[in-house]
Short mmCIF file of C-alpha atoms and ligand atoms in Angstrom, two decimals:
data_model
loop_
_atom_site.label_atom_id
_atom_site.label_comp_id
_atom_site.label_asym_id
_atom_site.label_seq_id
_atom_site.Cartn_x
_atom_site.Cartn_y
_atom_site.Cartn_z
CA MET A 1 -41.85 33.22 0.30
CA GLU A 2 -39.09 33.87 2.78
CA ILE A 3 -35.38 34.48 2.51
CA GLY A 4 -33.44 31.25 1.90
CA GLY A 5 -29.66 31.25 1.59
CA VAL A 6 -27.20 33.91 0.48
CA LEU A 7 -26.14 33.33 -3.14
CA PHE A 8 -23.69 36.22 -3.47
CA THR A 9 -22.31 38.30 -0.64
CA GLU A 10 -21.65 42.02 -0.79
CA ALA A 11 -17.95 41.21 -1.27
CA ASP A 12 -18.67 38.73 -4.11
CA ILE A 13 -20.75 41.37 -5.85
CA ARG A 14 -18.16 44.11 -5.39
CA SER A 15 -15.37 42.09 -6.94
CA ARG A 16 -17.50 40.80 -9.82
CA VAL A 17 -18.76 44.31 -10.62
CA ALA A 18 -15.16 45.56 -10.70
CA ALA A 19 -14.18 42.83 -13.18
CA LEU A 20 -17.26 43.51 -15.33
CA ALA A 21 -16.47 47.22 -15.40
CA GLU A 22 -13.02 46.42 -16.79
CA GLU A 23 -14.60 44.38 -19.59
CA VAL A 24 -17.04 47.17 -20.39
CA ASP A 25 -14.31 49.81 -20.28
CA GLU A 26 -12.22 47.79 -22.69
CA HIS A 27 -15.12 47.55 -25.12
CA TYR A 28 -15.74 51.32 -25.21
CA ALA A 29 -12.02 52.19 -25.21
CA GLY A 30 -12.62 55.77 -24.13
CA GLU A 31 -15.49 56.45 -26.54
CA SER A 32 -18.65 57.86 -25.03
CA CYS A 33 -21.91 55.98 -24.54
CA THR A 34 -25.31 56.35 -22.94
CA VAL A 35 -25.96 53.98 -20.06
CA VAL A 36 -29.66 53.16 -19.82
CA SER A 37 -30.43 51.77 -16.37
CA VAL A 38 -33.55 49.61 -16.22
CA LEU A 39 -35.75 50.58 -13.27
CA LYS A 40 -36.25 49.66 -10.63
CA GLY A 41 -34.06 46.61 -10.10
CA GLY A 42 -31.07 47.76 -12.14
CA CYS A 43 -30.44 50.98 -10.24
CA LEU A 44 -28.09 49.68 -7.52
CA PHE A 45 -26.00 47.68 -9.98
CA THR A 46 -25.85 50.67 -12.35
CA ALA A 47 -24.71 52.98 -9.56
CA ASP A 48 -21.83 50.66 -8.63
CA LEU A 49 -20.88 49.80 -12.22
CA ILE A 50 -20.70 53.32 -13.64
CA ARG A 51 -18.47 54.55 -10.83
CA ARG A 52 -15.86 52.13 -12.17
CA LEU A 53 -16.21 53.10 -15.84
CA THR A 54 -13.76 55.61 -17.22
CA MET A 55 -15.25 56.58 -20.61
CA PRO A 56 -17.42 59.70 -20.81
CA LEU A 57 -21.01 58.63 -20.35
CA TYR A 58 -24.54 59.92 -20.13
CA LEU A 59 -26.89 58.28 -17.65
CA SER A 60 -30.48 57.62 -18.55
CA PHE A 61 -33.31 55.39 -17.36
CA ALA A 62 -36.00 53.13 -18.79
CA ALA A 63 -38.85 51.25 -17.16
CA VAL A 64 -40.80 48.39 -18.73
CA SER A 65 -43.83 46.67 -17.27
CA SER A 66 -45.54 43.45 -18.28
CA TYR A 67 -49.26 42.95 -18.21
CA ARG A 68 -50.13 39.28 -18.08
CA SER A 69 -53.27 37.82 -19.56
CA GLY A 70 -54.18 34.32 -18.39
CA THR A 71 -51.28 31.93 -18.67
CA THR A 72 -49.66 33.59 -21.67
CA GLY A 73 -46.70 35.89 -21.04
CA GLY A 74 -47.54 39.56 -20.65
CA ASN A 75 -46.89 42.13 -23.35
CA PRO A 76 -44.03 44.38 -22.29
CA ARG A 77 -44.94 48.06 -22.22
CA ILE A 78 -42.67 51.10 -21.95
CA GLU A 79 -43.39 53.08 -18.77
CA PHE A 80 -40.43 55.42 -19.01
CA PHE A 81 -37.94 55.99 -21.81
CA PRO A 82 -34.82 58.06 -22.50
CA THR A 83 -35.22 61.25 -24.51
CA ASP A 84 -34.36 61.15 -28.21
CA HIS A 85 -31.11 63.13 -27.86
CA GLU A 86 -29.84 60.69 -25.19
CA ILE A 87 -29.99 57.70 -27.54
CA ARG A 88 -30.29 58.59 -31.26
CA GLY A 89 -26.98 57.98 -33.03
CA ARG A 90 -25.30 56.97 -29.76
CA ARG A 91 -23.72 53.82 -28.44
CA VAL A 92 -26.14 52.56 -25.79
CA LEU A 93 -25.42 50.18 -22.92
CA VAL A 94 -28.55 48.87 -21.20
CA VAL A 95 -27.87 47.82 -17.60
CA ASP A 96 -30.29 45.51 -15.82
CA ASP A 97 -30.35 43.39 -12.69
CA ILE A 98 -31.32 40.04 -14.19
CA LEU A 99 -31.85 38.42 -17.57
CA ASP A 100 -34.57 35.83 -17.08
CA THR A 101 -36.90 34.92 -19.99
CA GLY A 102 -35.24 37.65 -22.07
CA ARG A 103 -38.53 39.30 -23.03
CA THR A 104 -37.78 42.63 -21.35
CA LEU A 105 -34.36 43.14 -22.90
CA ALA A 106 -35.40 41.80 -26.33
CA PHE A 107 -38.27 44.28 -26.27
CA LEU A 108 -36.02 47.16 -25.18
CA ARG A 109 -33.50 46.26 -27.90
CA ASP A 110 -36.22 46.45 -30.57
CA VAL A 111 -37.49 49.79 -29.28
CA LEU A 112 -34.00 51.29 -28.96
CA VAL A 113 -32.92 50.10 -32.41
CA GLU A 114 -36.11 51.58 -33.81
CA ALA A 115 -35.24 54.84 -32.04
CA GLY A 116 -31.96 54.97 -33.97
CA VAL A 117 -29.21 53.91 -31.57
CA LYS A 118 -25.79 53.45 -33.19
CA GLU A 119 -24.89 50.40 -31.12
CA PHE A 120 -26.89 48.34 -28.61
CA LYS A 121 -25.16 46.38 -25.84
CA THR A 122 -26.42 44.95 -22.55
CA CYS A 123 -24.82 44.35 -19.19
CA VAL A 124 -26.69 42.27 -16.61
CA LEU A 125 -25.57 41.32 -13.15
CA LEU A 126 -27.43 37.98 -13.13
CA ASP A 127 -28.29 35.56 -15.89
CA LYS A 128 -30.85 32.77 -15.45
CA PRO A 129 -30.42 30.90 -18.77
CA SER A 130 -32.66 27.98 -17.76
CA ARG A 131 -35.71 30.28 -17.98
CA ARG A 132 -34.96 31.81 -21.39
CA ILE A 133 -37.81 31.83 -23.93
CA THR A 134 -36.07 34.16 -26.42
CA ASP A 135 -32.64 33.88 -28.05
CA PHE A 136 -31.46 36.97 -26.17
CA GLN A 137 -27.93 36.91 -24.76
CA ALA A 138 -26.26 39.64 -22.72
CA ASP A 139 -22.97 41.09 -23.95
CA PHE A 140 -21.63 41.39 -20.40
CA ARG A 141 -22.91 39.38 -17.43
CA GLY A 142 -21.93 38.99 -13.81
CA PHE A 143 -23.14 35.67 -12.42
CA GLU A 144 -25.19 32.77 -13.73
CA VAL A 145 -27.99 31.78 -11.33
CA PRO A 146 -30.13 28.64 -11.12
CA ASP A 147 -33.91 28.75 -11.48
CA VAL A 148 -34.68 30.23 -8.06
CA PHE A 149 -36.34 33.57 -7.36
CA VAL A 150 -33.64 35.94 -6.15
CA ALA A 151 -33.82 39.18 -4.18
CA GLY A 152 -31.52 41.82 -2.74
CA TYR A 153 -29.09 44.37 -4.24
CA GLY A 154 -31.94 46.05 -6.14
CA LEU A 155 -34.01 42.93 -6.79
CA ASP A 156 -37.32 42.67 -4.95
CA TYR A 157 -39.78 40.09 -3.84
CA ALA A 158 -43.26 41.66 -3.60
CA GLY A 159 -41.64 45.10 -3.46
CA ARG A 160 -39.31 44.25 -0.59
CA TYR A 161 -35.65 43.37 -0.04
CA ARG A 162 -34.16 45.74 -2.64
CA ASN A 163 -31.98 47.21 0.08
CA LEU A 164 -30.32 43.93 1.11
CA PRO A 165 -26.57 44.22 0.43
CA ASP A 166 -26.33 40.51 -0.51
CA ILE A 167 -28.26 38.58 -3.15
CA VAL A 168 -30.40 35.85 -1.61
CA GLY A 169 -32.56 33.03 -2.90
CA MET A 170 -36.22 33.04 -1.86
CA ARG A 171 -37.97 29.87 -0.76
CA PRO A 172 -41.62 29.04 -0.13
CA GLY A 173 -42.74 30.03 3.36
CA ILE A 174 -44.23 33.03 5.09
CA SER A 175 -45.08 36.16 3.10
CA PRO A 176 -43.40 39.49 3.86
CA GLN A 177 -45.35 41.88 6.12
P1 XMP B 1 -37.34 38.82 -18.26
O1 XMP B 1 -38.11 37.57 -17.99
O2 XMP B 1 -38.09 39.78 -19.12
O3 XMP B 1 -37.27 39.44 -16.82
O4 XMP B 1 -35.93 38.54 -18.73
C1 XMP B 1 -36.55 40.50 -16.49
C2 XMP B 1 -37.15 41.19 -15.30
O5 XMP B 1 -37.95 40.32 -14.48
C3 XMP B 1 -37.67 40.52 -13.12
N1 XMP B 1 -37.16 39.24 -12.56
C4 XMP B 1 -36.82 39.03 -11.29
N2 XMP B 1 -36.85 39.87 -10.24
N3 XMP B 1 -36.01 38.15 -8.86
C5 XMP B 1 -36.44 39.40 -9.02
O6 XMP B 1 -36.45 40.18 -8.07
C6 XMP B 1 -35.96 37.24 -9.86
O7 XMP B 1 -35.55 36.09 -9.66
C7 XMP B 1 -36.40 37.72 -11.15
N4 XMP B 1 -36.49 37.13 -12.36
C8 XMP B 1 -36.96 38.10 -13.20
C9 XMP B 1 -36.65 41.63 -13.08
O8 XMP B 1 -37.32 42.83 -12.87
C10 XMP B 1 -36.02 41.67 -14.45
O9 XMP B 1 -35.58 42.95 -14.84
#
Protein backbone atom coordinates (compact mmCIF):
# COMPACT_ATOMS: atom_id res chain seq x y z
CA MET A 1 0.00 0.00 0.00
CA GLU A 2 1.10 3.55 -0.59
CA ILE A 3 -0.27 6.94 0.34
CA GLY A 4 -3.20 7.96 -1.87
CA GLY A 5 -4.95 11.30 -1.42
CA VAL A 6 -5.38 13.56 1.59
CA LEU A 7 -8.82 13.08 3.15
CA PHE A 8 -8.53 15.65 5.94
CA THR A 9 -5.87 18.30 6.25
CA GLU A 10 -4.29 19.45 9.48
CA ALA A 11 -6.56 22.52 9.35
CA ASP A 12 -9.70 20.40 8.77
CA ILE A 13 -8.79 18.27 11.76
CA ARG A 14 -8.04 21.25 14.00
CA SER A 15 -11.39 22.89 13.37
CA ARG A 16 -13.38 19.66 13.69
CA VAL A 17 -11.63 18.77 16.96
CA ALA A 18 -12.48 22.23 18.32
CA ALA A 19 -16.17 21.76 17.47
CA LEU A 20 -16.19 18.25 18.96
CA ALA A 21 -14.62 19.53 22.16
CA GLU A 22 -17.46 22.04 22.51
CA GLU A 23 -20.00 19.22 22.21
CA VAL A 24 -18.16 17.13 24.79
CA ASP A 25 -17.79 20.10 27.15
CA GLU A 26 -21.49 20.78 26.92
CA HIS A 27 -22.29 17.18 27.83
CA TYR A 28 -20.13 17.19 30.97
CA ALA A 29 -21.16 20.72 31.99
CA GLY A 30 -18.23 21.15 34.35
CA GLU A 31 -18.54 17.74 36.01
CA SER A 32 -15.40 15.64 36.12
CA CYS A 33 -14.71 12.55 34.04
CA THR A 34 -11.95 10.10 33.22
CA VAL A 35 -10.77 10.21 29.63
CA VAL A 36 -9.54 6.79 28.53
CA SER A 37 -7.37 7.15 25.44
CA VAL A 38 -7.14 4.01 23.31
CA LEU A 39 -3.54 3.27 22.35
CA LYS A 40 -1.83 3.65 20.10
CA GLY A 41 -3.91 5.36 17.43
CA GLY A 42 -6.04 7.51 19.73
CA CYS A 43 -3.18 9.32 21.44
CA LEU A 44 -2.76 12.27 19.06
CA PHE A 45 -6.49 12.94 18.88
CA THR A 46 -6.76 12.66 22.68
CA ALA A 47 -3.91 15.12 23.18
CA ASP A 48 -5.58 17.73 20.96
CA LEU A 49 -9.11 17.11 22.26
CA ILE A 50 -8.40 17.31 25.99
CA ARG A 51 -6.53 20.60 25.66
CA ARG A 52 -9.86 22.09 24.56
CA LEU A 53 -11.96 20.55 27.34
CA THR A 54 -12.67 22.67 30.37
CA MET A 55 -14.11 20.20 32.91
CA PRO A 56 -11.76 18.64 35.47
CA LEU A 57 -10.53 15.36 34.05
CA TYR A 58 -8.28 12.42 34.74
CA LEU A 59 -6.33 10.95 31.84
CA SER A 60 -5.92 7.22 31.50
CA PHE A 61 -5.06 4.73 28.77
CA ALA A 62 -6.25 1.38 27.46
CA ALA A 63 -4.87 -0.92 24.78
CA VAL A 64 -6.76 -3.74 23.10
CA SER A 65 -5.36 -6.24 20.64
CA SER A 66 -7.11 -8.70 18.36
CA TYR A 67 -5.84 -12.14 17.62
CA ARG A 68 -7.32 -13.48 14.41
CA SER A 69 -7.94 -17.14 13.76
CA GLY A 70 -8.53 -18.09 10.13
CA THR A 71 -11.16 -15.92 8.50
CA THR A 72 -13.19 -15.31 11.64
CA GLY A 73 -12.69 -12.00 13.45
CA GLY A 74 -10.14 -12.03 16.25
CA ASN A 75 -11.08 -12.03 19.90
CA PRO A 76 -10.25 -8.67 21.43
CA ARG A 77 -7.90 -8.89 24.40
CA ILE A 78 -7.01 -6.23 26.97
CA GLU A 79 -3.30 -5.37 26.85
CA PHE A 80 -3.43 -2.38 29.16
CA PHE A 81 -6.24 -1.07 31.34
CA PRO A 82 -6.92 1.86 33.68
CA THR A 83 -6.59 1.25 37.41
CA ASP A 84 -9.77 0.63 39.41
CA HIS A 85 -9.77 4.04 41.12
CA GLU A 86 -9.55 5.81 37.73
CA ILE A 87 -12.83 4.32 36.49
CA ARG A 88 -15.03 2.79 39.23
CA GLY A 89 -18.01 5.06 39.94
CA ARG A 90 -16.76 7.65 37.44
CA ARG A 91 -18.05 9.09 34.21
CA VAL A 92 -15.75 7.67 31.53
CA LEU A 93 -15.13 9.02 28.04
CA VAL A 94 -13.28 6.59 25.78
CA VAL A 95 -11.39 8.40 22.99
CA ASP A 96 -10.30 6.49 19.91
CA ASP A 97 -9.03 7.27 16.43
CA ILE A 98 -11.53 5.28 14.37
CA LEU A 99 -14.71 3.27 14.81
CA ASP A 100 -14.61 0.56 12.18
CA THR A 101 -16.34 -2.81 12.81
CA GLY A 102 -17.13 -1.63 16.35
CA ARG A 103 -15.67 -4.73 18.00
CA THR A 104 -12.97 -2.89 19.94
CA LEU A 105 -15.23 -0.27 21.46
CA ALA A 106 -18.09 -2.71 22.13
CA PHE A 107 -15.60 -4.92 23.95
CA LEU A 108 -14.17 -1.99 25.94
CA ARG A 109 -17.69 -0.86 26.85
CA ASP A 110 -18.51 -4.31 28.26
CA VAL A 111 -15.28 -4.45 30.25
CA LEU A 112 -15.65 -0.91 31.60
CA VAL A 113 -19.30 -1.39 32.55
CA GLU A 114 -18.30 -4.61 34.31
CA ALA A 115 -15.61 -2.62 36.14
CA GLY A 116 -18.30 -0.33 37.55
CA VAL A 117 -18.15 2.92 35.57
CA LYS A 118 -20.98 5.35 36.33
CA GLU A 119 -21.39 6.46 32.72
CA PHE A 120 -19.79 5.25 29.48
CA LYS A 121 -19.42 7.55 26.47
CA THR A 122 -17.20 7.41 23.40
CA CYS A 123 -15.63 10.03 21.19
CA VAL A 124 -14.03 8.95 17.90
CA LEU A 125 -12.38 11.12 15.31
CA LEU A 126 -13.36 8.90 12.37
CA ASP A 127 -16.37 6.69 11.78
CA LYS A 128 -16.48 4.07 9.01
CA PRO A 129 -20.13 2.92 9.28
CA SER A 130 -20.00 0.79 6.12
CA ARG A 131 -17.74 -1.71 7.94
CA ARG A 132 -19.79 -2.06 11.12
CA ILE A 133 -20.56 -5.61 12.30
CA THR A 134 -21.91 -4.58 15.74
CA ASP A 135 -24.65 -2.11 16.65
CA PHE A 136 -22.08 0.17 18.31
CA GLN A 137 -22.47 3.91 17.75
CA ALA A 138 -20.18 6.64 19.06
CA ASP A 139 -21.65 9.42 21.19
CA PHE A 140 -19.36 12.01 19.61
CA ARG A 141 -17.67 11.64 16.22
CA GLY A 142 -15.55 13.83 14.00
CA PHE A 143 -15.77 12.71 10.38
CA GLU A 144 -17.45 9.89 8.51
CA VAL A 145 -15.04 8.07 6.17
CA PRO A 146 -15.68 5.69 3.26
CA ASP A 147 -14.37 2.12 3.26
CA VAL A 148 -10.73 2.93 2.58
CA PHE A 149 -7.78 2.22 4.87
CA VAL A 150 -6.71 5.51 6.40
CA ALA A 151 -3.45 6.61 8.02
CA GLY A 152 -1.91 9.68 9.63
CA TYR A 153 -2.67 11.74 12.76
CA GLY A 154 -2.08 8.69 14.98
CA LEU A 155 -3.37 6.06 12.57
CA ASP A 156 -0.80 3.68 11.10
CA TYR A 157 -0.34 1.45 8.15
CA ALA A 158 2.06 -1.40 9.06
CA GLY A 159 3.32 0.69 11.99
CA ARG A 160 4.09 3.75 9.90
CA TYR A 161 2.58 7.16 9.14
CA ARG A 162 1.27 7.92 12.65
CA ASN A 163 3.22 11.18 12.57
CA LEU A 164 1.61 12.55 9.40
CA PRO A 165 -0.25 15.76 10.28
CA ASP A 166 -3.00 15.03 7.71
CA ILE A 167 -5.23 11.98 7.38
CA VAL A 168 -4.64 10.16 4.11
CA GLY A 169 -6.23 7.25 2.28
CA MET A 170 -3.97 4.31 1.45
CA ARG A 171 -4.11 2.61 -1.93
CA PRO A 172 -2.61 -0.62 -3.25
CA GLY A 173 0.97 -0.18 -4.40
CA ILE A 174 4.44 -0.41 -2.95
CA SER A 175 4.94 -1.43 0.69
CA PRO A 176 6.58 0.92 3.19
CA GLN A 177 10.31 0.37 3.81
P1 LIG B 1 -12.82 -1.94 15.11
O1 LIG B 1 -12.96 -2.74 13.85
O2 LIG B 1 -12.66 -2.80 16.32
O3 LIG B 1 -11.44 -1.24 14.85
O4 LIG B 1 -13.88 -0.88 15.23
C1 LIG B 1 -10.93 -0.28 15.61
C2 LIG B 1 -9.43 -0.28 15.50
O5 LIG B 1 -8.94 -0.84 14.26
C3 LIG B 1 -7.94 -0.05 13.71
N1 LIG B 1 -8.38 0.43 12.37
C4 LIG B 1 -7.67 1.18 11.53
N2 LIG B 1 -6.44 1.68 11.66
N3 LIG B 1 -6.64 2.69 9.53
C5 LIG B 1 -5.93 2.44 10.64
O6 LIG B 1 -4.80 2.91 10.77
C6 LIG B 1 -7.89 2.22 9.32
O7 LIG B 1 -8.50 2.48 8.28
C7 LIG B 1 -8.43 1.41 10.39
N4 LIG B 1 -9.61 0.78 10.55
C8 LIG B 1 -9.54 0.19 11.79
C9 LIG B 1 -7.73 1.09 14.69
O8 LIG B 1 -6.66 0.74 15.53
C10 LIG B 1 -8.99 1.15 15.51
O9 LIG B 1 -8.78 1.61 16.83
